[in-house]
Amino acid sequence: MAQPTPRRPQSASSHAGGPMLPLPQQRAALRKTIPAHTVQTASPIAFLKRHCSLPELSSSEHDGLVAHVISELKERELLNDSGWPDTIIDGRTEGAIFKNLEPIVAAIGDICLLWDDEAQKLNDRTTTFECDGSNTTNSEVPGSSFMVDAQFILLERCTPTSNVSDSENDKADTVDISPSEFKKSVNDRADNEIKIASAANHTLFNDYSRRFVLGFTIEGVEMRFWHFSRSHIAVSPAFDYHQEPELFVRFAIFMTFADRIDLGYDPTVTRIRDANNKIQYQFEVDGKFYLTESFIAESAANDIVTRATRVWSVREYDPIKGTFIGSNSVVLKDVWLFSDAKGEKAIHDEIFAALKTLDDRLAAGTPLIALGLDDSPQVSLVEDAKPFFMDILQDVVVTFKRGDAQHADVAPAPESGYTPFSYFPGSKLRPAVLGKVPSSLRAELGTNEVPPVVEESEEIPATPIGDHPERTHRRIIFAHHCTQLYEVSDYADYALAMVHLLEDLGLNYLRLAGYVHRDISPGNCLVFKDPSSGKLQLKISDLEYARVYGADSSNVVPLTGTPGFMAIEYQCREHQFLPFSRTNCVSSSATFRLRDAPKTKLGPPVATQNFANTPWFRFNYLHDVESALWLYCWLLLHRLPESISDRLSASQCDSIGRYARELFGITLVPNGMRSRFMGSFLGHGDTFGAVVRFLTSLYGQDEDYGLSLLRGLDNFQQLATYYMQVEASTQVSSDRSFKWADKEFHPSFYRQLQSVFYDVFIALQGSQLQATRIRQVAPLKRVALAAAVSDEEEEEEEEEVFRALLDSHFVLERARQVGGEYLKPAKSETEQIENGRK
């Protein structure tokens, strides 16, 4: 049962990002993500020394205490030379066998407290150990309850007692336990592995105060220890816990007497029940306290190794008086970033410092064109830019006190000597691969939909996968409540947001400051409506991965961003719009070559390329622009005007789904259809035209506004032309490397793109045209179709409908009215259909 919290509204469907996935789907998702993040320690004792050492005891005192406990257990006949007699595998059930671990762990605790030499150094018991696989835990979000075979349960619970349900109070909370799984046979190892990973994922997602999770598994006589954190998953080698009982004894001592911090709890998060018996969360941020008012987003935390971004509406709070300070609500963002990443406020301040330098040069008489401007700022660049960036009040590393010192909350990287871990074959998991770190889904703010193609933005290390960077826990306080572009349902507002994004706001100001964002996505482009004037304004957020353009001195830099919106060049890590000859370009180095992948190359055939003169690849300003255009394309494939969605056939829904999957499928490698889409502008097929014609067949059904929306796609042609113009120029030296010169990225280009979206905005202004989420319509249509036809008949019906749409006199005539080259009919019906199906 889930407890009443702001994260658990009256219905699961209103939960932002939805509840956790149903168990089968969640475990299937874990099977894809956890292998790349799991490492094995050199030995069980290496695991214990790293993760399970009581700070109050020295190494020799640990050894002495374990030896003393082993001796006493033998005296009590709970242990003998053959191991633990009460847990010998026999004909009993798993529950009956491993239930006997309860008195063993209890005895270990009793013996420690009677230890004459060092008992005074130990804390009181902090946990109790229970073996009962039939009980389901309480949870704070739908889907986060689970059953495990055993758990260490906190004696002092994290959640204040409920004044409503005694049965709720009697059950263990997900937030209070550390899970364990048992099996009689080693052949069931695969089941144990996925179950303990699933329990850890539930715990980390459900519990805001959990920094990491410890647990253990048993298969037959083999035991393993597990540690789940935001940087990696560590597991010990299996050992025979009958033959090496001292290892389990040391683990049990730690789990029984460790304080909350060492057990993985964050002391800066406190649960409080409000007047309505609802659990609220109190966060400490650099000496200030904030109490939650409402939940905004957290689905990005629905994985183990991730940034675990969570966002709340909060108010400053006095925990002593129990009252709020002031009346203004602010936004709190909680996130785990790589430790070498700059904080968002630091980067924000650097960007504005660069704009201030330009203001000073402008005041000193420097010509506009020399500063990358084609018009004077209204007030100053700094003042003009301020409204379009988030107002950051605090951005700090989470710290807590241990003894007399403050400690930063970090998830350490694995120690040297750790090796990639191979999961049991029966679990259908694969061992780690190189250079790809899956990420979790990007949460949508305040909705019940998590787009299947949207990941949380992440930096993908270029180092071997076993080398997981350390992460640092940060909290950021923003002054304004905003809405993600995912949530904007008014088409005119969306078009105006694109105007701001490309011209008035960040991408042009970032260019002027010399920065590339590297993670433009609907989750990072926020819409703010002034409550007094109603004026809409777009703000760029998530600056953690923004950096100075051309500052890297190496071609091999980590991929960053949200894969569904990455520029195709960035996915390929090579320039796609080079002219036939590159003899006028500098040579990068003998170590950099175009990838041996003609399939993904959009330019001329590889044989015509001059490899010796291939330019250095750098993330540049145009890649941010391309990401912005994919935002608009995403809207057209994931939303439809209400006037159209009611008329969708099941086949149309499936066609939309195909295009959406092909263009926005989550991938960190080049996307085939997206490559063909951009390749259309170089004469490689007509995928762009096929997409536009298909969208015309849908949006053309709204005779008033539908085709006006499609005009925004014209900007892809403008972008391709500009790509070719820039990549035909000569690179310049930059910090021991090379880049396209800043002067090649002229403000007039941004203004051209902006003018197209402004025309869309003018056409839609006042229309109140609202978008419907296609994913809410499609399932019902598909169910109706599935009930009426077989799979083969469905395929035939889809093709017939697709042909009819393309042949429609209305569609073709409306397409010609728009007048774009790529809206003309293709050469043949077959080519149209094949382009749509690819």
PDB file of N, CA and C in Angstrom, residues 159-235:
ATOM      1  N   THR A 159       9.418   7.391   8.557  1.00  0.00           N
ATOM      2  CA  THR A 159       8.137   8.037   8.322  1.00  0.00           C
ATOM      3  C   THR A 159       7.386   8.234   9.620  1.00  0.00           C
ATOM      4  N   PRO A 160       6.911   9.452   9.914  1.00  0.00           N
ATOM      5  CA  PRO A 160       6.106   9.672  11.118  1.00  0.00           C
ATOM      6  C   PRO A 160       4.881   8.772  11.113  1.00  0.00           C
ATOM      7  N   THR A 161       4.461   8.347  12.303  1.00  0.00           N
ATOM      8  CA  THR A 161       3.332   7.429  12.425  1.00  0.00           C
ATOM      9  C   THR A 161       2.066   8.032  11.844  1.00  0.00           C
ATOM     10  N   SER A 162       1.331   7.224  11.101  1.00  0.00           N
ATOM     11  CA  SER A 162       0.068   7.669  10.525  1.00  0.00           C
ATOM     12  C   SER A 162      -0.998   7.728  11.601  1.00  0.00           C
ATOM     13  N   ASN A 163      -1.869   8.739  11.533  1.00  0.00           N
ATOM     14  CA  ASN A 163      -2.976   8.812  12.492  1.00  0.00           C
ATOM     15  C   ASN A 163      -4.264   8.275  11.887  1.00  0.00           C
ATOM     16  N   VAL A 164      -4.115   7.526  10.785  1.00  0.00           N
ATOM     17  CA  VAL A 164      -5.294   7.021  10.086  1.00  0.00           C
ATOM     18  C   VAL A 164      -5.387   5.506  10.152  1.00  0.00           C
ATOM     19  N   SER A 165      -4.296   4.815   9.798  1.00  0.00           N
ATOM     20  CA  SER A 165      -4.371   3.367   9.603  1.00  0.00           C
ATOM     21  C   SER A 165      -3.352   2.652  10.480  1.00  0.00           C
ATOM     22  N   ASP A 166      -3.833   1.852  11.429  1.00  0.00           N
ATOM     23  CA  ASP A 166      -2.925   1.060  12.259  1.00  0.00           C
ATOM     24  C   ASP A 166      -2.236  -0.010  11.435  1.00  0.00           C
ATOM     25  N   SER A 167      -2.941  -0.596  10.459  1.00  0.00           N
ATOM     26  CA  SER A 167      -2.324  -1.641   9.638  1.00  0.00           C
ATOM     27  C   SER A 167      -1.173  -1.067   8.829  1.00  0.00           C
ATOM     28  N   GLU A 168      -1.304   0.195   8.431  1.00  0.00           N
ATOM     29  CA  GLU A 168      -0.234   0.845   7.692  1.00  0.00           C
ATOM     30  C   GLU A 168       0.987   1.016   8.574  1.00  0.00           C
ATOM     31  N   ASN A 169       0.751   1.355   9.845  1.00  0.00           N
ATOM     32  CA  ASN A 169       1.864   1.565  10.760  1.00  0.00           C
ATOM     33  C   ASN A 169       2.579   0.269  11.088  1.00  0.00           C
ATOM     34  N   ASP A 170       1.869  -0.850  11.058  1.00  0.00           N
ATOM     35  CA  ASP A 170       2.465  -2.121  11.436  1.00  0.00           C
ATOM     36  C   ASP A 170       3.383  -2.686  10.354  1.00  0.00           C
ATOM     37  N   LYS A 171       3.195  -2.277   9.124  1.00  0.00           N
ATOM     38  CA  LYS A 171       3.981  -2.830   8.028  1.00  0.00           C
ATOM     39  C   LYS A 171       5.289  -2.070   7.860  1.00  0.00           C
ATOM     40  N   ALA A 172       6.291  -2.767   7.333  1.00  0.00           N
ATOM     41  CA  ALA A 172       7.571  -2.107   7.054  1.00  0.00           C
ATOM     42  C   ALA A 172       7.415  -1.183   5.860  1.00  0.00           C
ATOM     43  N   ASP A 173       8.055  -0.029   5.924  1.00  0.00           N
ATOM     44  CA  ASP A 173       8.059   0.899   4.805  1.00  0.00           C
ATOM     45  C   ASP A 173       9.232   0.583   3.890  1.00  0.00           C
ATOM     46  N   THR A 174       9.031   0.804   2.596  1.00  0.00           N
ATOM     47  CA  THR A 174      10.127   0.656   1.647  1.00  0.00           C
ATOM     48  C   THR A 174      11.331   1.481   2.074  1.00  0.00           C
ATOM     49  N   VAL A 175      11.067   2.653   2.654  1.00  0.00           N
ATOM     50  CA  VAL A 175      12.160   3.556   3.022  1.00  0.00           C
ATOM     51  C   VAL A 175      12.965   3.053   4.201  1.00  0.00           C
ATOM     52  N   ASP A 176      12.476   2.040   4.909  1.00  0.00           N
ATOM     53  CA  ASP A 176      13.127   1.611   6.148  1.00  0.00           C
ATOM     54  C   ASP A 176      13.927   0.320   6.012  1.00  0.00           C
ATOM     55  N   ILE A 177      14.038  -0.251   4.825  1.00  0.00           N
ATOM     56  CA  ILE A 177      14.627  -1.577   4.728  1.00  0.00           C
ATOM     57  C   ILE A 177      15.838  -1.616   3.802  1.00  0.00           C
ATOM     58  N   SER A 178      16.641  -2.673   3.995  1.00  0.00           N
ATOM     59  CA  SER A 178      17.708  -3.061   3.076  1.00  0.00           C
ATOM     60  C   SER A 178      17.413  -4.494   2.658  1.00  0.00           C
ATOM     61  N   PRO A 179      17.250  -4.762   1.357  1.00  0.00           N
ATOM     62  CA  PRO A 179      16.676  -6.028   0.898  1.00  0.00           C
ATOM     63  C   PRO A 179      17.692  -7.160   0.766  1.00  0.00           C
ATOM     64  N   SER A 180      17.169  -8.407   0.814  1.00  0.00           N
ATOM     65  CA  SER A 180      17.961  -9.611   0.572  1.00  0.00           C
ATOM     66  C   SER A 180      17.079 -10.646  -0.116  1.00  0.00           C
ATOM     67  N   GLU A 181      17.714 -11.531  -0.894  1.00  0.00           N
ATOM     68  CA  GLU A 181      16.984 -12.564  -1.626  1.00  0.00           C
ATOM     69  C   GLU A 181      17.676 -13.914  -1.438  1.00  0.00           C
ATOM     70  N   PHE A 182      16.873 -14.989  -1.294  1.00  0.00           N
ATOM     71  CA  PHE A 182      17.402 -16.328  -1.054  1.00  0.00           C
ATOM     72  C   PHE A 182      16.862 -17.313  -2.087  1.00  0.00           C
ATOM     73  N   LYS A 183      17.696 -18.291  -2.444  1.00  0.00           N
ATOM     74  CA  LYS A 183      17.275 -19.409  -3.284  1.00  0.00           C
ATOM     75  C   LYS A 183      18.035 -20.658  -2.833  1.00  0.00           C
ATOM     76  N   LYS A 184      17.395 -21.833  -2.935  1.00  0.00           N
ATOM     77  CA  LYS A 184      18.017 -23.079  -2.507  1.00  0.00           C
ATOM     78  C   LYS A 184      19.077 -23.555  -3.497  1.00  0.00           C
ATOM     79  N   SER A 185      18.942 -23.138  -4.766  1.00  0.00           N
ATOM     80  CA  SER A 185      19.844 -23.652  -5.798  1.00  0.00           C
ATOM     81  C   SER A 185      20.568 -22.523  -6.507  1.00  0.00           C
ATOM     82  N   VAL A 186      21.832 -22.778  -6.865  1.00  0.00           N
ATOM     83  CA  VAL A 186      22.595 -21.796  -7.632  1.00  0.00           C
ATOM     84  C   VAL A 186      21.995 -21.588  -9.011  1.00  0.00           C
ATOM     85  N   ASN A 187      21.191 -22.537  -9.475  1.00  0.00           N
ATOM     86  CA  ASN A 187      20.547 -22.401 -10.776  1.00  0.00           C
ATOM     87  C   ASN A 187      19.515 -21.268 -10.785  1.00  0.00           C
ATOM     88  N   ASP A 188      19.130 -20.798  -9.598  1.00  0.00           N
ATOM     89  CA  ASP A 188      18.175 -19.697  -9.499  1.00  0.00           C
ATOM     90  C   ASP A 188      18.871 -18.356  -9.314  1.00  0.00           C
ATOM     91  N   ARG A 189      20.157 -18.329  -9.586  1.00  0.00           N
ATOM     92  CA  ARG A 189      20.919 -17.094  -9.409  1.00  0.00           C
ATOM     93  C   ARG A 189      20.342 -15.949 -10.237  1.00  0.00           C
ATOM     94  N   ALA A 190      19.913 -16.241 -11.472  1.00  0.00           N
ATOM     95  CA  ALA A 190      19.378 -15.180 -12.339  1.00  0.00           C
ATOM     96  C   ALA A 190      18.177 -14.509 -11.709  1.00  0.00           C
ATOM     97  N   ASP A 191      17.309 -15.298 -11.090  1.00  0.00           N
ATOM     98  CA  ASP A 191      16.114 -14.735 -10.460  1.00  0.00           C
ATOM     99  C   ASP A 191      16.496 -13.825  -9.294  1.00  0.00           C
ATOM    100  N   ASN A 192      17.466 -14.260  -8.499  1.00  0.00           N
ATOM    101  CA  ASN A 192      17.917 -13.439  -7.372  1.00  0.00           C
ATOM    102  C   ASN A 192      18.504 -12.114  -7.848  1.00  0.00           C
ATOM    103  N   GLU A 193      19.294 -12.175  -8.906  1.00  0.00           N
ATOM    104  CA  GLU A 193      19.971 -10.967  -9.379  1.00  0.00           C
ATOM    105  C   GLU A 193      18.976  -9.895  -9.795  1.00  0.00           C
ATOM    106  N   ILE A 194      17.973 -10.283 -10.576  1.00  0.00           N
ATOM    107  CA  ILE A 194      17.031  -9.277 -11.040  1.00  0.00           C
ATOM    108  C   ILE A 194      16.120  -8.829  -9.909  1.00  0.00           C
ATOM    109  N   LYS A 195      15.825  -9.720  -8.953  1.00  0.00           N
ATOM    110  CA  LYS A 195      14.938  -9.329  -7.844  1.00  0.00           C
ATOM    111  C   LYS A 195      15.606  -8.338  -6.907  1.00  0.00           C
ATOM    112  N   ILE A 196      16.874  -8.554  -6.582  1.00  0.00           N
ATOM    113  CA  ILE A 196      17.506  -7.613  -5.655  1.00  0.00           C
ATOM    114  C   ILE A 196      17.772  -6.276  -6.351  1.00  0.00           C
ATOM    115  N   ALA A 197      18.083  -6.318  -7.656  1.00  0.00           N
ATOM    116  CA  ALA A 197      18.241  -5.065  -8.401  1.00  0.00           C
ATOM    117  C   ALA A 197      16.912  -4.324  -8.474  1.00  0.00           C
ATOM    118  N   SER A 198      15.834  -5.056  -8.676  1.00  0.00           N
ATOM    119  CA  SER A 198      14.515  -4.435  -8.731  1.00  0.00           C
ATOM    120  C   SER A 198      14.144  -3.817  -7.388  1.00  0.00           C
ATOM    121  N   ALA A 199      14.420  -4.544  -6.294  1.00  0.00           N
ATOM    122  CA  ALA A 199      14.126  -4.007  -4.968  1.00  0.00           C
ATOM    123  C   ALA A 199      14.944  -2.752  -4.681  1.00  0.00           C
ATOM    124  N   ALA A 200      16.220  -2.758  -5.089  1.00  0.00           N
ATOM    125  CA  ALA A 200      17.059  -1.575  -4.891  1.00  0.00           C
ATOM    126  C   ALA A 200      16.540  -0.401  -5.714  1.00  0.00           C
ATOM    127  N   ASN A 201      16.107  -0.675  -6.941  1.00  0.00           N
ATOM    128  CA  ASN A 201      15.567   0.386  -7.782  1.00  0.00           C
ATOM    129  C   ASN A 201      14.297   0.970  -7.164  1.00  0.00           C
ATOM    130  N   HIS A 202      13.408   0.101  -6.686  1.00  0.00           N
ATOM    131  CA  HIS A 202      12.207   0.571  -5.996  1.00  0.00           C
ATOM    132  C   HIS A 202      12.579   1.452  -4.809  1.00  0.00           C
ATOM    133  N   THR A 203      13.549   1.007  -4.031  1.00  0.00           N
ATOM    134  CA  THR A 203      13.928   1.731  -2.820  1.00  0.00           C
ATOM    135  C   THR A 203      14.503   3.101  -3.151  1.00  0.00           C
ATOM    136  N   LEU A 204      15.427   3.155  -4.108  1.00  0.00           N
ATOM    137  CA  LEU A 204      16.049   4.433  -4.462  1.00  0.00           C
ATOM    138  C   LEU A 204      15.036   5.390  -5.075  1.00  0.00           C
ATOM    139  N   PHE A 205      14.077   4.868  -5.824  1.00  0.00           N
ATOM    140  CA  PHE A 205      13.066   5.731  -6.424  1.00  0.00           C
ATOM    141  C   PHE A 205      12.067   6.207  -5.377  1.00  0.00           C
ATOM    142  N   ASN A 206      11.664   5.327  -4.498  1.00  0.00           N
ATOM    143  CA  ASN A 206      10.642   5.651  -3.505  1.00  0.00           C
ATOM    144  C   ASN A 206      11.160   6.575  -2.412  1.00  0.00           C
ATOM    145  N   ASP A 207      12.429   6.401  -2.032  1.00  0.00           N
ATOM    146  CA  ASP A 207      12.956   7.057  -0.839  1.00  0.00           C
ATOM    147  C   ASP A 207      13.859   8.224  -1.199  1.00  0.00           C
ATOM    148  N   TYR A 208      13.388   9.450  -0.979  1.00  0.00           N
ATOM    149  CA  TYR A 208      14.195  10.629  -1.267  1.00  0.00           C
ATOM    150  C   TYR A 208      15.430  10.718  -0.396  1.00  0.00           C
ATOM    151  N   SER A 209      15.411  10.079   0.741  1.00  0.00           N
ATOM    152  CA  SER A 209      16.548  10.192   1.653  1.00  0.00           C
ATOM    153  C   SER A 209      17.573   9.080   1.460  1.00  0.00           C
ATOM    154  N   ARG A 210      17.376   8.214   0.482  1.00  0.00           N
ATOM    155  CA  ARG A 210      18.293   7.087   0.302  1.00  0.00           C
ATOM    156  C   ARG A 210      19.382   7.446  -0.702  1.00  0.00           C
ATOM    157  N   ARG A 211      20.609   7.374  -0.235  1.00  0.00           N
ATOM    158  CA  ARG A 211      21.772   7.667  -1.078  1.00  0.00           C
ATOM    159  C   ARG A 211      22.291   6.419  -1.760  1.00  0.00           C
ATOM    160  N   PHE A 212      22.217   5.291  -1.091  1.00  0.00           N
ATOM    161  CA  PHE A 212      22.595   4.008  -1.679  1.00  0.00           C
ATOM    162  C   PHE A 212      21.876   2.910  -0.912  1.00  0.00           C
ATOM    163  N   VAL A 213      21.923   1.686  -1.457  1.00  0.00           N
ATOM    164  CA  VAL A 213      21.225   0.537  -0.870  1.00  0.00           C
ATOM    165  C   VAL A 213      22.207  -0.620  -0.761  1.00  0.00           C
ATOM    166  N   LEU A 214      22.216  -1.268   0.390  1.00  0.00           N
ATOM    167  CA  LEU A 214      23.021  -2.477   0.625  1.00  0.00           C
ATOM    168  C   LEU A 214      22.101  -3.689   0.720  1.00  0.00           C
ATOM    169  N   GLY A 215      22.602  -4.849   0.319  1.00  0.00           N
ATOM    170  CA  GLY A 215      21.828  -6.070   0.446  1.00  0.00           C
ATOM    171  C   GLY A 215      22.706  -7.287   0.224  1.00  0.00           C
ATOM    172  N   PHE A 216      22.117  -8.473   0.339  1.00  0.00           N
ATOM    173  CA  PHE A 216      22.866  -9.696   0.042  1.00  0.00           C
ATOM    174  C   PHE A 216      21.934 -10.721  -0.570  1.00  0.00           C
ATOM    175  N   THR A 217      22.519 -11.667  -1.301  1.00  0.00           N
ATOM    176  CA  THR A 217      21.763 -12.756  -1.903  1.00  0.00           C
ATOM    177  C   THR A 217      22.425 -14.079  -1.534  1.00  0.00           C
ATOM    178  N   ILE A 218      21.612 -15.145  -1.487  1.00  0.00           N
ATOM    179  CA  ILE A 218      22.101 -16.507  -1.246  1.00  0.00           C
ATOM    180  C   ILE A 218      21.488 -17.424  -2.293  1.00  0.00           C
ATOM    181  N   GLU A 219      22.335 -18.211  -2.947  1.00  0.00           N
ATOM    182  CA  GLU A 219      21.889 -19.289  -3.816  1.00  0.00           C
ATOM    183  C   GLU A 219      22.593 -20.557  -3.343  1.00  0.00           C
ATOM    184  N   GLY A 220      21.820 -21.451  -2.700  1.00  0.00           N
ATOM    185  CA  GLY A 220      22.427 -22.655  -2.127  1.00  0.00           C
ATOM    186  C   GLY A 220      23.334 -22.276  -0.978  1.00  0.00           C
ATOM    187  N   VAL A 221      24.644 -22.518  -1.144  1.00  0.00           N
ATOM    188  CA  VAL A 221      25.604 -22.159  -0.093  1.00  0.00           C
ATOM    189  C   VAL A 221      26.385 -20.898  -0.471  1.00  0.00           C
ATOM    190  N   GLU A 222      26.090 -20.334  -1.643  1.00  0.00           N
ATOM    191  CA  GLU A 222      26.852 -19.177  -2.107  1.00  0.00           C
ATOM    192  C   GLU A 222      26.164 -17.870  -1.723  1.00  0.00           C
ATOM    193  N   MET A 223      26.943 -16.959  -1.156  1.00  0.00           N
ATOM    194  CA  MET A 223      26.445 -15.652  -0.748  1.00  0.00           C
ATOM    195  C   MET A 223      27.208 -14.576  -1.501  1.00  0.00           C
ATOM    196  N   ARG A 224      26.498 -13.477  -1.813  1.00  0.00           N
ATOM    197  CA  ARG A 224      27.128 -12.298  -2.415  1.00  0.00           C
ATOM    198  C   ARG A 224      26.574 -11.050  -1.746  1.00  0.00           C
ATOM    199  N   PHE A 225      27.416 -10.030  -1.625  1.00  0.00           N
ATOM    200  CA  PHE A 225      27.004  -8.739  -1.090  1.00  0.00           C
ATOM    201  C   PHE A 225      26.797  -7.767  -2.249  1.00  0.00           C
ATOM    202  N   TRP A 226      25.843  -6.834  -2.090  1.00  0.00           N
ATOM    203  CA  TRP A 226      25.497  -5.892  -3.148  1.00  0.00           C
ATOM    204  C   TRP A 226      25.471  -4.464  -2.608  1.00  0.00           C
ATOM    205  N   HIS A 227      25.913  -3.534  -3.436  1.00  0.00           N
ATOM    206  CA  HIS A 227      25.876  -2.104  -3.107  1.00  0.00           C
ATOM    207  C   HIS A 227      25.395  -1.351  -4.345  1.00  0.00           C
ATOM    208  N   PHE A 228      24.246  -0.666  -4.220  1.00  0.00           N
ATOM    209  CA  PHE A 228      23.635   0.053  -5.339  1.00  0.00           C
ATOM    210  C   PHE A 228      23.720   1.551  -5.070  1.00  0.00           C
ATOM    211  N   SER A 229      24.405   2.287  -5.936  1.00  0.00           N
ATOM    212  CA  SER A 229      24.514   3.737  -5.764  1.00  0.00           C
ATOM    213  C   SER A 229      24.255   4.420  -7.095  1.00  0.00           C
ATOM    214  N   ARG A 230      24.295   5.749  -7.080  1.00  0.00           N
ATOM    215  CA  ARG A 230      24.040   6.511  -8.294  1.00  0.00           C
ATOM    216  C   ARG A 230      25.230   6.513  -9.250  1.00  0.00           C
ATOM    217  N   SER A 231      26.375   6.013  -8.822  1.00  0.00           N
ATOM    218  CA  SER A 231      27.534   5.967  -9.724  1.00  0.00           C
ATOM    219  C   SER A 231      27.751   4.586 -10.323  1.00  0.00           C
ATOM    220  N   HIS A 232      27.438   3.527  -9.571  1.00  0.00           N
ATOM    221  CA  HIS A 232      27.642   2.175 -10.085  1.00  0.00           C
ATOM    222  C   HIS A 232      26.996   1.170  -9.145  1.00  0.00           C
ATOM    223  N   ILE A 233      26.959  -0.071  -9.584  1.00  0.00           N
ATOM    224  CA  ILE A 233      26.510  -1.198  -8.761  1.00  0.00           C
ATOM    225  C   ILE A 233      27.726  -2.066  -8.487  1.00  0.00           C
ATOM    226  N   ALA A 234      27.991  -2.341  -7.216  1.00  0.00           N
ATOM    227  CA  ALA A 234      29.123  -3.193  -6.840  1.00  0.00           C
ATOM    228  C   ALA A 234      28.601  -4.494  -6.254  1.00  0.00           C
ATOM    229  N   VAL A 235      29.215  -5.598  -6.643  1.00  0.00           N
ATOM    230  CA  VAL A 235      28.841  -6.904  -6.106  1.00  0.00           C
ATOM    231  C   VAL A 235      30.123  -7.649  -5.764  1.00  0.00           C
TER     232      VAL A 235
END
